[in-house]
mmCIF file of C-alpha atoms and ligand atoms in Angstrom:
data_model
loop_
_atom_site.group_PDB
_atom_site.id
_atom_site.type_symbol
_atom_site.label_atom_id
_atom_site.label_comp_id
_atom_site.label_asym_id
_atom_site.label_seq_id
_atom_site.Cartn_x
_atom_site.Cartn_y
_atom_site.Cartn_z
ATOM 1 C CA MET A 273 -8.224 1.725 41.596
ATOM 2 C CA ASN A 274 -10.165 2.659 38.502
ATOM 3 C CA PRO A 275 -7.816 5.151 36.733
ATOM 4 C CA GLN A 276 -10.919 7.042 35.473
ATOM 5 C CA GLN A 277 -11.754 7.827 39.122
ATOM 6 C CA VAL A 278 -8.376 9.360 39.876
ATOM 7 C CA GLN A 279 -7.562 12.959 38.808
ATOM 8 C CA LEU A 280 -5.496 12.582 35.613
ATOM 9 C CA PRO A 281 -3.190 15.327 34.451
ATOM 10 C CA THR A 282 -4.929 17.862 32.233
ATOM 11 C CA PRO A 283 -3.441 18.314 28.840
ATOM 12 C CA SER A 284 -1.901 21.637 27.964
ATOM 13 C CA PRO A 285 -4.176 24.058 25.887
ATOM 14 C CA GLU A 286 -2.151 23.289 22.730
ATOM 15 C CA ALA A 287 -2.367 19.517 23.323
ATOM 16 C CA LEU A 288 -6.106 19.838 23.878
ATOM 17 C CA ILE A 289 -6.502 21.805 20.532
ATOM 18 C CA SER A 290 -4.351 19.147 18.791
ATOM 19 C CA SER A 291 -6.632 16.364 20.098
ATOM 20 C CA GLN A 292 -9.855 18.283 19.131
ATOM 21 C CA THR A 293 -8.474 18.854 15.607
ATOM 22 C CA LEU A 294 -7.698 15.160 15.340
ATOM 23 C CA CYS A 295 -11.161 14.227 16.539
ATOM 24 C CA GLN A 296 -12.695 16.509 13.928
ATOM 25 C CA GLN A 297 -10.610 14.831 11.206
ATOM 26 C CA ILE A 298 -11.552 11.344 12.412
ATOM 27 C CA ALA A 299 -15.194 12.326 12.580
ATOM 28 C CA GLU A 300 -14.942 13.525 8.860
ATOM 29 C CA GLN A 301 -13.294 10.218 7.965
ATOM 30 C CA ILE A 302 -16.214 8.369 9.554
ATOM 31 C CA ASP A 303 -18.675 10.469 7.768
ATOM 32 C CA LEU A 304 -17.027 10.027 4.424
ATOM 33 C CA ALA A 305 -17.033 6.248 5.031
ATOM 34 C CA GLY A 306 -20.794 6.267 5.557
ATOM 35 C CA GLY A 307 -20.888 6.512 9.248
ATOM 36 C CA TRP A 308 -18.597 3.690 10.497
ATOM 37 C CA ILE A 309 -14.865 2.886 10.299
ATOM 38 C CA SER A 310 -13.190 -0.253 11.679
ATOM 39 C CA PHE A 311 -11.379 -0.025 14.968
ATOM 40 C CA ALA A 312 -8.066 -0.572 13.167
ATOM 41 C CA ASP A 313 -8.842 2.472 10.964
ATOM 42 C CA TYR A 314 -9.672 4.516 14.066
ATOM 43 C CA MET A 315 -6.436 3.329 15.866
ATOM 44 C CA ARG A 316 -4.331 4.154 12.732
ATOM 45 C CA ALA A 317 -5.783 7.646 12.677
ATOM 46 C CA ALA A 318 -5.384 8.159 16.447
ATOM 47 C CA MET A 319 -1.765 7.076 16.422
ATOM 48 C CA TYR A 320 -0.314 8.014 13.085
ATOM 49 C CA THR A 321 -2.278 10.984 11.502
ATOM 50 C CA PRO A 322 0.686 13.221 10.474
ATOM 51 C CA GLY A 323 1.240 16.068 12.992
ATOM 52 C CA LEU A 324 -1.711 15.042 15.165
ATOM 53 C CA GLY A 325 -1.547 11.291 15.924
ATOM 54 C CA TYR A 326 -0.040 9.902 19.117
ATOM 55 C CA TYR A 327 3.290 8.919 17.566
ATOM 56 C CA SER A 328 3.273 11.547 14.774
ATOM 57 C CA GLY A 329 2.299 14.530 16.923
ATOM 58 C CA GLY A 330 3.947 16.377 19.762
ATOM 59 C CA ALA A 331 3.187 14.079 22.663
ATOM 60 C CA THR A 332 6.225 13.382 24.905
ATOM 61 C CA LYS A 333 5.393 9.673 24.833
ATOM 62 C CA PHE A 334 8.483 8.082 26.395
ATOM 63 C CA GLY A 335 9.936 8.369 29.960
ATOM 64 C CA GLY A 336 8.869 9.959 33.167
ATOM 65 C CA ALA A 337 7.358 12.988 31.537
ATOM 66 C CA GLY A 338 5.599 10.896 28.984
ATOM 67 C CA ASP A 339 3.052 8.079 29.135
ATOM 68 C CA PHE A 340 5.166 4.874 29.366
ATOM 69 C CA VAL A 341 8.643 3.478 29.623
ATOM 70 C CA THR A 342 10.236 0.853 27.364
ATOM 71 C CA ALA A 343 13.192 -1.377 27.988
ATOM 72 C CA PRO A 344 15.881 0.686 26.194
ATOM 73 C CA GLU A 345 14.663 3.699 28.284
ATOM 74 C CA ILE A 346 15.134 1.699 31.491
ATOM 75 C CA SER A 347 18.830 0.704 31.020
ATOM 76 C CA PRO A 348 21.552 0.884 28.314
ATOM 77 C CA LEU A 349 22.296 -2.804 29.231
ATOM 78 C CA PHE A 350 19.095 -3.757 27.354
ATOM 79 C CA GLY A 351 20.725 -2.597 24.061
ATOM 80 C CA GLY A 352 24.112 -3.783 25.146
ATOM 81 C CA SER A 353 22.708 -7.269 25.555
ATOM 82 C CA VAL A 354 20.775 -7.204 22.219
ATOM 83 C CA ALA A 355 24.148 -6.171 20.625
ATOM 84 C CA ALA A 356 25.585 -9.553 21.537
ATOM 85 C CA THR A 357 22.918 -11.347 19.453
ATOM 86 C CA LEU A 358 23.398 -8.953 16.598
ATOM 87 C CA ALA A 359 27.240 -9.302 16.589
ATOM 88 C CA HIS A 360 26.838 -13.064 16.441
ATOM 89 C CA VAL A 361 24.635 -12.973 13.423
ATOM 90 C CA LEU A 362 26.595 -10.217 11.546
ATOM 91 C CA ALA A 363 29.691 -12.215 11.980
ATOM 92 C CA GLU A 364 28.049 -14.886 9.902
ATOM 93 C CA THR A 365 26.182 -12.695 7.405
ATOM 94 C CA GLY A 366 28.026 -9.398 7.221
ATOM 95 C CA GLY A 367 25.618 -6.591 6.052
ATOM 96 C CA ALA A 368 23.835 -4.029 8.171
ATOM 97 C CA ILE A 369 21.323 -3.500 11.031
ATOM 98 C CA LEU A 370 17.822 -2.296 10.354
ATOM 99 C CA GLU A 371 15.831 -1.110 13.359
ATOM 100 C CA VAL A 372 12.106 -0.759 12.938
ATOM 101 C CA GLY A 373 10.194 1.695 15.155
ATOM 102 C CA ALA A 374 13.200 3.163 16.914
ATOM 103 C CA GLY A 375 11.286 5.499 19.387
ATOM 104 C CA THR A 376 13.737 8.010 20.977
ATOM 105 C CA GLY A 377 16.800 6.294 19.382
ATOM 106 C CA GLN A 378 18.090 4.970 22.633
ATOM 107 C CA LEU A 379 18.254 1.374 21.447
ATOM 108 C CA ALA A 380 20.106 2.465 18.296
ATOM 109 C CA ALA A 381 22.746 4.391 20.441
ATOM 110 C CA GLN A 382 23.098 1.468 22.855
ATOM 111 C CA ILE A 383 23.650 -1.063 20.087
ATOM 112 C CA LEU A 384 26.025 1.041 18.223
ATOM 113 C CA LEU A 385 28.170 1.862 21.302
ATOM 114 C CA GLU A 386 28.376 -1.762 22.336
ATOM 115 C CA LEU A 387 29.276 -3.004 18.785
ATOM 116 C CA GLU A 388 31.948 -0.260 18.669
ATOM 117 C CA ARG A 389 33.342 -1.533 21.913
ATOM 118 C CA ARG A 390 33.362 -5.043 20.481
ATOM 119 C CA GLN A 391 34.945 -3.672 17.290
ATOM 120 C CA THR A 392 32.097 -5.202 15.256
ATOM 121 C CA LEU A 393 30.262 -2.152 13.795
ATOM 122 C CA PRO A 394 28.199 -3.097 10.805
ATOM 123 C CA GLU A 395 28.279 -1.421 7.396
ATOM 124 C CA HIS A 396 25.516 0.949 8.577
ATOM 125 C CA TYR A 397 22.640 1.186 10.939
ATOM 126 C CA ALA A 398 19.340 1.816 9.179
ATOM 127 C CA ILE A 399 16.128 2.993 10.889
ATOM 128 C CA LEU A 400 12.621 2.706 9.505
ATOM 129 C CA GLU A 401 10.274 4.935 11.514
ATOM 130 C CA LEU A 402 6.814 6.098 10.616
ATOM 131 C CA SER A 403 6.833 9.273 12.773
ATOM 132 C CA GLY A 404 8.678 12.226 11.414
ATOM 133 C CA GLN A 405 8.741 13.743 14.970
ATOM 134 C CA LEU A 406 10.450 10.639 16.337
ATOM 135 C CA ARG A 407 12.971 10.520 13.479
ATOM 136 C CA GLU A 408 14.122 13.896 14.543
ATOM 137 C CA ARG A 409 14.190 12.844 18.189
ATOM 138 C CA GLN A 410 16.277 9.810 17.238
ATOM 139 C CA ARG A 411 18.771 12.006 15.408
ATOM 140 C CA GLN A 412 19.044 14.207 18.515
ATOM 141 C CA THR A 413 19.635 11.202 20.873
ATOM 142 C CA LEU A 414 22.355 9.832 18.631
ATOM 143 C CA HIS A 415 23.893 13.246 18.322
ATOM 144 C CA THR A 416 24.049 13.394 22.207
ATOM 145 C CA LEU A 417 25.070 9.796 23.006
ATOM 146 C CA ALA A 418 27.073 8.654 20.065
ATOM 147 C CA PRO A 419 27.914 11.776 17.878
ATOM 148 C CA HIS A 420 30.918 10.059 16.280
ATOM 149 C CA LEU A 421 28.639 7.251 15.046
ATOM 150 C CA LEU A 422 25.835 9.344 13.656
ATOM 151 C CA ALA A 423 27.245 9.306 10.162
ATOM 152 C CA GLN A 424 26.703 5.592 10.138
ATOM 153 C CA VAL A 425 22.916 5.936 10.661
ATOM 154 C CA VAL A 426 20.521 6.140 7.739
ATOM 155 C CA TRP A 427 16.779 6.675 7.859
ATOM 156 C CA LEU A 428 14.640 4.839 5.263
ATOM 157 C CA ASP A 429 11.276 5.677 3.996
ATOM 158 C CA GLU A 430 10.485 2.006 3.192
ATOM 159 C CA LEU A 431 11.771 -1.443 3.706
ATOM 160 C CA PRO A 432 14.861 -2.309 1.633
ATOM 161 C CA THR A 433 14.832 -5.102 -0.836
ATOM 162 C CA ASP A 434 17.271 -7.940 -0.486
ATOM 163 C CA PHE A 435 18.405 -6.876 2.981
ATOM 164 C CA ILE A 436 21.281 -8.816 4.531
ATOM 165 C CA GLY A 437 21.916 -8.696 8.317
ATOM 166 C CA VAL A 438 19.667 -8.165 11.229
ATOM 167 C CA ILE A 439 16.289 -6.590 11.528
ATOM 168 C CA VAL A 440 15.518 -5.576 15.169
ATOM 169 C CA GLY A 441 12.561 -3.914 16.839
ATOM 170 C CA ASN A 442 11.350 -3.387 20.371
ATOM 171 C CA GLU A 443 7.698 -2.797 21.092
ATOM 172 C CA VAL A 444 6.705 -2.151 17.466
ATOM 173 C CA LEU A 445 4.179 -4.822 16.928
ATOM 174 C CA ASP A 446 1.992 -3.769 19.936
ATOM 175 C CA ALA A 447 1.766 -0.162 18.482
ATOM 176 C CA MET A 448 0.202 -1.418 15.168
ATOM 177 C CA PRO A 449 -3.452 -0.903 14.599
ATOM 178 C CA CYS A 450 -5.456 -4.059 15.386
ATOM 179 C CA GLU A 451 -8.881 -5.146 14.574
ATOM 180 C CA LEU A 452 -11.400 -5.575 17.389
ATOM 181 C CA VAL A 453 -13.857 -8.447 17.219
ATOM 182 C CA GLN A 454 -16.802 -9.394 19.425
ATOM 183 C CA PHE A 455 -19.000 -12.555 19.629
ATOM 184 C CA SER A 456 -22.482 -11.114 19.604
ATOM 185 C CA GLU A 457 -25.794 -12.341 18.423
ATOM 186 C CA HIS A 458 -24.390 -15.808 17.858
ATOM 187 C CA GLN A 459 -21.647 -14.615 15.452
ATOM 188 C CA TRP A 460 -18.259 -12.881 15.343
ATOM 189 C CA GLN A 461 -18.647 -9.216 14.513
ATOM 190 C CA GLN A 462 -16.143 -6.552 13.603
ATOM 191 C CA ARG A 463 -15.983 -3.696 16.081
ATOM 192 C CA GLY A 464 -15.779 -0.175 14.660
ATOM 193 C CA VAL A 465 -16.353 3.436 15.509
ATOM 194 C CA THR A 466 -19.253 5.742 14.823
ATOM 195 C CA VAL A 467 -19.997 9.246 15.983
ATOM 196 C CA GLY A 468 -22.792 9.391 18.601
ATOM 197 C CA SER A 469 -24.420 12.221 20.509
ATOM 198 C CA ASN A 470 -21.563 11.997 23.081
ATOM 199 C CA GLY A 471 -18.671 11.713 20.744
ATOM 200 C CA PHE A 472 -17.128 8.487 19.342
ATOM 201 C CA ALA A 473 -18.847 5.230 20.112
ATOM 202 C CA MET A 474 -18.241 1.562 19.388
ATOM 203 C CA ALA A 475 -20.581 -0.226 17.014
ATOM 204 C CA ASN A 476 -20.459 -3.821 15.606
ATOM 205 C CA ARG A 477 -20.897 -4.968 12.020
ATOM 206 C CA PRO A 478 -20.872 -8.459 10.439
ATOM 207 C CA ILE A 479 -17.448 -9.356 9.342
ATOM 208 C CA SER A 480 -16.978 -9.073 5.531
ATOM 209 C CA ASN A 481 -13.155 -9.622 5.407
ATOM 210 C CA PRO A 482 -12.550 -13.418 4.909
ATOM 211 C CA LYS A 483 -9.035 -13.121 6.629
ATOM 212 C CA LEU A 484 -10.717 -11.618 9.735
ATOM 213 C CA ALA A 485 -13.432 -14.290 9.734
ATOM 214 C CA ALA A 486 -10.908 -17.079 9.417
ATOM 215 C CA ALA A 487 -8.892 -15.662 12.387
ATOM 216 C CA CYS A 488 -11.967 -15.556 14.542
ATOM 217 C CA ALA A 489 -12.918 -19.128 13.897
ATOM 218 C CA PRO A 490 -10.831 -20.708 16.676
ATOM 219 C CA LEU A 491 -11.793 -18.130 19.320
ATOM 220 C CA PRO A 492 -14.069 -18.991 22.236
ATOM 221 C CA GLN A 493 -17.740 -18.384 21.214
ATOM 222 C CA ILE A 494 -18.739 -16.748 24.522
ATOM 223 C CA PRO A 495 -21.368 -14.062 24.391
ATOM 224 C CA LEU A 496 -19.787 -10.609 24.254
ATOM 225 C CA TYR A 497 -16.204 -12.178 24.284
ATOM 226 C CA THR A 498 -14.075 -9.356 22.832
ATOM 227 C CA SER A 499 -10.579 -9.493 21.545
ATOM 228 C CA GLU A 500 -8.029 -8.316 18.986
ATOM 229 C CA ILE A 501 -6.848 -9.739 15.745
ATOM 230 C CA HIS A 502 -3.555 -8.404 14.457
ATOM 231 C CA LEU A 503 -3.832 -8.355 10.645
ATOM 232 C CA GLU A 504 -1.599 -5.395 10.260
ATOM 233 C CA ALA A 505 1.141 -6.881 12.412
ATOM 234 C CA GLN A 506 0.980 -10.048 10.435
ATOM 235 C CA GLY A 507 1.344 -8.123 7.182
ATOM 236 C CA PHE A 508 4.336 -6.300 8.690
ATOM 237 C CA ILE A 509 5.998 -9.639 9.463
ATOM 238 C CA ALA A 510 5.218 -10.743 5.796
ATOM 239 C CA ALA A 511 6.837 -7.503 4.471
ATOM 240 C CA LEU A 512 9.900 -8.061 6.738
ATOM 241 C CA ALA A 513 10.188 -11.574 5.415
ATOM 242 C CA GLN A 514 10.057 -10.324 1.830
ATOM 243 C CA SER A 515 12.693 -7.748 2.609
ATOM 244 C CA LEU A 516 15.169 -10.148 4.276
ATOM 245 C CA GLN A 517 17.411 -11.996 1.882
ATOM 246 C CA ARG A 518 19.715 -13.510 4.611
ATOM 247 C CA GLY A 519 19.905 -13.025 8.324
ATOM 248 C CA MET A 520 17.654 -12.600 11.411
ATOM 249 C CA ILE A 521 14.620 -10.693 12.490
ATOM 250 C CA LEU A 522 14.600 -10.131 16.285
ATOM 251 C CA LEU A 523 11.518 -8.609 17.842
ATOM 252 C CA PHE A 524 10.675 -7.845 21.525
ATOM 253 C CA ASP A 525 7.228 -7.219 22.804
ATOM 254 C CA TYR A 526 4.567 -8.038 25.399
ATOM 255 C CA GLY A 527 2.215 -10.859 24.607
ATOM 256 C CA PHE A 528 1.532 -14.512 24.602
ATOM 257 C CA PRO A 529 0.830 -17.482 22.315
ATOM 258 C CA ALA A 530 -2.666 -17.972 20.938
ATOM 259 C CA SER A 531 -3.720 -20.465 23.533
ATOM 260 C CA GLU A 532 -3.108 -17.941 26.295
ATOM 261 C CA TYR A 533 -4.112 -14.822 24.373
ATOM 262 C CA TYR A 534 -7.571 -16.157 23.465
ATOM 263 C CA HIS A 535 -8.226 -17.968 26.790
ATOM 264 C CA PRO A 536 -11.933 -17.974 27.590
ATOM 265 C CA GLU A 537 -11.144 -15.979 30.814
ATOM 266 C CA ARG A 538 -9.533 -13.172 28.722
ATOM 267 C CA SER A 539 -12.971 -12.078 27.655
ATOM 268 C CA MET A 540 -12.154 -8.385 27.311
ATOM 269 C CA GLY A 541 -8.996 -8.658 25.144
ATOM 270 C CA THR A 542 -5.848 -6.650 25.935
ATOM 271 C CA LEU A 543 -6.475 -3.312 24.281
ATOM 272 C CA ILE A 544 -5.453 -0.486 26.658
ATOM 273 C CA GLY A 545 -4.383 3.118 26.587
ATOM 274 C CA HIS A 546 -1.500 4.777 28.312
ATOM 275 C CA TYR A 547 -1.790 8.400 29.457
ATOM 276 C CA ARG A 548 0.855 9.884 31.731
ATOM 277 C CA HIS A 549 1.585 6.490 33.336
ATOM 278 C CA HIS A 550 -2.044 5.681 33.873
ATOM 279 C CA THR A 551 -3.867 2.725 32.323
ATOM 280 C CA ILE A 552 -6.816 4.028 30.305
ATOM 281 C CA HIS A 553 -9.626 1.663 29.381
ATOM 282 C CA ASP A 554 -11.539 4.143 27.118
ATOM 283 C CA PRO A 555 -10.010 3.970 23.638
ATOM 284 C CA PHE A 556 -11.536 7.384 22.956
ATOM 285 C CA TYR A 557 -9.743 9.186 25.800
ATOM 286 C CA TYR A 558 -7.981 12.252 24.355
ATOM 287 C CA PRO A 559 -7.283 10.726 20.893
ATOM 288 C CA GLY A 560 -3.750 11.663 19.774
ATOM 289 C CA LEU A 561 -2.586 12.230 23.478
ATOM 290 C CA THR A 562 -3.214 8.665 24.636
ATOM 291 C CA ASP A 563 -1.063 5.624 23.509
ATOM 292 C CA LEU A 564 -3.281 2.812 22.272
ATOM 293 C CA THR A 565 -1.762 -0.674 22.461
ATOM 294 C CA CYS A 566 -2.584 -4.372 22.576
ATOM 295 C CA HIS A 567 -0.585 -7.429 23.426
ATOM 296 C CA VAL A 568 0.966 -9.450 20.632
ATOM 297 C CA ASP A 569 -0.383 -12.886 19.571
ATOM 298 C CA PHE A 570 3.025 -14.552 18.968
ATOM 299 C CA SER A 571 1.420 -17.596 17.390
ATOM 300 C CA ALA A 572 -0.030 -15.361 14.619
ATOM 301 C CA MET A 573 3.447 -13.769 14.118
ATOM 302 C CA TYR A 574 4.986 -17.182 13.817
ATOM 303 C CA THR A 575 2.341 -18.286 11.298
ATOM 304 C CA ALA A 576 2.809 -15.200 9.214
ATOM 305 C CA ALA A 577 6.612 -15.690 9.293
ATOM 306 C CA ASP A 578 6.370 -19.378 8.465
ATOM 307 C CA ILE A 579 4.068 -18.819 5.472
ATOM 308 C CA HIS A 580 6.515 -16.202 4.124
ATOM 309 C CA GLY A 581 9.572 -18.495 4.212
ATOM 310 C CA LEU A 582 11.153 -17.630 7.532
ATOM 311 C CA SER A 583 12.411 -20.191 10.061
ATOM 312 C CA LEU A 584 11.691 -19.748 13.747
ATOM 313 C CA GLU A 585 15.157 -19.227 15.447
ATOM 314 C CA GLY A 586 13.754 -18.970 18.940
ATOM 315 C CA TYR A 587 10.941 -17.739 21.220
ATOM 316 C CA THR A 588 11.602 -17.042 24.820
ATOM 317 C CA SER A 589 10.922 -14.753 27.697
ATOM 318 C CA GLN A 590 12.760 -11.377 27.874
ATOM 319 C CA ALA A 591 14.329 -12.507 31.119
ATOM 320 C CA SER A 592 15.770 -15.679 29.551
ATOM 321 C CA PHE A 593 16.916 -13.646 26.497
ATOM 322 C CA LEU A 594 18.763 -10.983 28.525
ATOM 323 C CA LEU A 595 20.409 -13.365 30.946
ATOM 324 C CA ASP A 596 21.677 -15.561 28.065
ATOM 325 C CA ALA A 597 22.817 -12.472 26.089
ATOM 326 C CA GLY A 598 25.018 -11.529 28.992
ATOM 327 C CA ILE A 599 23.246 -8.692 30.774
ATOM 328 C CA LEU A 600 24.852 -9.757 34.104
ATOM 329 C CA SER A 601 28.386 -9.739 32.602
ATOM 330 C CA LEU A 602 27.807 -6.228 31.185
ATOM 331 C CA ALA A 603 26.785 -5.148 34.754
ATOM 332 C CA GLU A 604 29.912 -6.594 36.257
ATOM 333 C CA GLN A 605 32.020 -4.180 34.218
ATOM 334 C CA LEU A 606 30.490 -1.333 36.226
ATOM 335 C CA ASP A 607 32.107 -0.035 39.453
ATOM 336 C CA THR A 608 30.118 -1.990 42.043
ATOM 337 C CA GLU A 609 30.500 0.797 44.549
ATOM 338 C CA SER A 610 28.916 3.417 42.269
ATOM 339 C CA ILE A 611 25.441 4.883 42.228
ATOM 340 C CA ASP A 612 25.275 3.734 38.577
ATOM 341 C CA TYR A 613 25.747 0.131 39.652
ATOM 342 C CA MET A 614 22.828 0.451 42.082
ATOM 343 C CA LYS A 615 20.644 1.903 39.343
ATOM 344 C CA THR A 616 21.714 -0.735 37.013
ATOM 345 C CA ALA A 617 20.917 -3.500 39.536
ATOM 346 C CA ALA A 618 17.341 -2.079 39.959
ATOM 347 C CA ALA A 619 16.944 -1.798 36.164
ATOM 348 C CA ILE A 620 18.092 -5.409 35.592
ATOM 349 C CA GLN A 621 15.553 -6.550 38.270
ATOM 350 C CA LYS A 622 12.783 -4.545 36.381
ATOM 351 C CA LEU A 623 13.761 -6.049 33.012
ATOM 352 C CA THR A 624 14.083 -9.671 34.111
ATOM 353 C CA THR A 625 11.810 -10.561 37.088
ATOM 354 C CA ASN A 626 8.572 -12.214 36.447
ATOM 355 C CA ALA A 627 6.585 -9.705 38.453
ATOM 356 C CA GLU A 628 7.841 -6.947 36.164
ATOM 357 C CA MET A 629 8.937 -7.291 32.527
ATOM 358 C CA GLY A 630 10.807 -10.579 32.560
ATOM 359 C CA GLU A 631 7.933 -12.888 31.595
ATOM 360 C CA ILE A 632 5.275 -10.927 30.029
ATOM 361 C CA PHE A 633 7.706 -9.560 27.441
ATOM 362 C CA LYS A 634 9.123 -12.090 24.934
ATOM 363 C CA ALA A 635 11.784 -12.273 22.358
ATOM 364 C CA ILE A 636 10.959 -13.894 19.011
ATOM 365 C CA ALA A 637 13.539 -14.471 16.322
ATOM 366 C CA PHE A 638 13.034 -15.559 12.653
ATOM 367 C CA SER A 639 15.795 -16.323 10.293
ATOM 368 C CA LYS A 640 16.537 -16.945 6.637
ATOM 369 C CA GLY A 641 19.741 -18.637 5.311
ATOM 370 C CA LEU A 642 21.481 -18.946 8.627
ATOM 371 C CA GLU A 643 23.657 -21.844 9.268
ATOM 372 C CA GLY A 644 25.742 -20.984 12.272
ATOM 373 C CA ASP A 645 25.259 -21.805 16.035
ATOM 374 C CA THR A 646 22.279 -20.348 18.004
ATOM 375 C CA ALA A 647 22.813 -16.725 18.799
ATOM 376 C CA PRO A 648 23.352 -15.408 22.350
ATOM 377 C CA GLY A 649 19.955 -14.633 23.859
ATOM 378 C CA LEU A 650 18.227 -17.688 22.302
ATOM 379 C CA ARG A 651 20.320 -20.432 23.927
ATOM 380 C CA GLY A 652 18.287 -20.363 27.168
ATOM 381 C CA ARG A 653 14.802 -21.740 27.714
ATOM 382 C CA ASP A 654 13.266 -22.080 24.217
ATOM 383 C CA ARG A 655 9.460 -21.757 24.337
ATOM 384 C CA SER A 656 8.886 -22.374 20.642
ATOM 385 C CA GLY A 657 6.658 -25.297 21.436
ATOM 386 C CA GLU A 658 4.066 -22.963 22.951
ATOM 387 C CA LEU A 659 3.411 -21.176 19.679
HETATM 388 C C1 SAM B 1286 6.035 1.655 21.579
HETATM 389 S S1 SAM B 1286 7.076 2.620 20.521
HETATM 390 C C2 SAM B 1286 8.550 1.721 20.840
HETATM 391 C C3 SAM B 1286 9.809 2.594 20.489
HETATM 392 C C4 SAM B 1286 11.129 2.009 20.798
HETATM 393 N N1 SAM B 1286 11.395 0.875 19.976
HETATM 394 C C5 SAM B 1286 11.355 1.612 22.269
HETATM 395 O O1 SAM B 1286 11.480 0.580 22.538
HETATM 396 O O2 SAM B 1286 11.504 2.612 22.999
HETATM 397 C C6 SAM B 1286 6.565 2.047 18.909
HETATM 398 C C7 SAM B 1286 7.410 2.596 17.701
HETATM 399 O O3 SAM B 1286 7.101 1.968 16.577
HETATM 400 C C8 SAM B 1286 6.918 2.838 15.543
HETATM 401 N N2 SAM B 1286 6.102 2.145 14.494
HETATM 402 C C9 SAM B 1286 4.890 1.716 14.506
HETATM 403 N N3 SAM B 1286 4.489 1.141 13.408
HETATM 404 C C10 SAM B 1286 5.514 1.173 12.564
HETATM 405 C C11 SAM B 1286 5.867 0.717 11.267
HETATM 406 N N4 SAM B 1286 4.828 0.076 10.575
HETATM 407 N N5 SAM B 1286 7.087 0.965 10.781
HETATM 408 C C12 SAM B 1286 8.021 1.571 11.437
HETATM 409 N N6 SAM B 1286 7.775 2.026 12.732
HETATM 410 C C13 SAM B 1286 6.579 1.839 13.253
HETATM 411 C C14 SAM B 1286 6.315 4.016 16.273
HETATM 412 O O4 SAM B 1286 6.335 5.301 15.488
HETATM 413 C C15 SAM B 1286 7.203 4.055 17.521
HETATM 414 O O5 SAM B 1286 8.488 4.574 17.202
#
């Protein structure tokens, strides 16, 4: 069913005003820029404008009352399993954990509680989060779920230098502004946003950024083929590489290698919106109230990591990662007669089956200066050859 044909929940009057204010600000930004901004600039404004953007404003975002659900929100066993990998690496490196883009703080609480159970708590648990509203929510979640460990959590304003330990992030890369490109009039063009008579509209321009032009070169030259290029996410990987002195970077997200991402049949790209658990195909639908996201090109992430001195430690499906990291053993510790166990079994199915999140979500790990055995989670089916 076309989601635009179903009756979507109407935003509250306050939310509507917030979205209208954001639209005015973006329109002014477009005007100041001479009538056109790149799609990445539009997405950045729609998602991260302080107080008004999707992540930086008041939208509920996560869970049943929000727009989407992420793995740590589905089961604490996600973070419990990730903790097995982190414990393994920290045993070799010492140091700390740094979580990037921590959402509601569920993953942080899950990891800290499992590491406490294993008696392997790190020096501290740092969080780098762009959204001030989410920082506060993370603090509240940790206060509720792990109050005795809150003192070990620190919030950073920028990436640390010479970081030792593990950097972890779930669904951060997909939330980063991406460039949109289209093959039109026999050349690759950069898609951007203008203000038309009916509000925001897409408009193409010839590509002037050489990095963007180079990234388009291998894409299929099919008239009106449209896709995304993840320059900001690549820059983020480069920044993580510079920050890490020794240890691992472990990232989870939905996406594919380049051969699958830029398949001739994927001619419309992967950009979508999420609004109250509906998929939205119009990127201008209630800016600031609709999550915008695109899948991750893991080959591009690997290239960025490789160029900046990281080694590929593993690339696998989320299902393979969680099963190898011990999600089933964690479930076995529950009372099998309990309602909790039933809920957990359903959650494990959602996280690991191919039809749900098991295959489309991937785990990718990069390392610097590690010499020990492969960490739990990465000893299953390695798919690095696909990158
Ligand atoms: C889709 S949410 C995922 C949240 C959480 N990790 C989870 O799994 O529920 C994306 C998160 O990444 C954050 N984020 C996006 N870009 C970021 C950046 N450059 N640095 C730090 N956090 C970022 C957002 O504010 C948000 O918390």
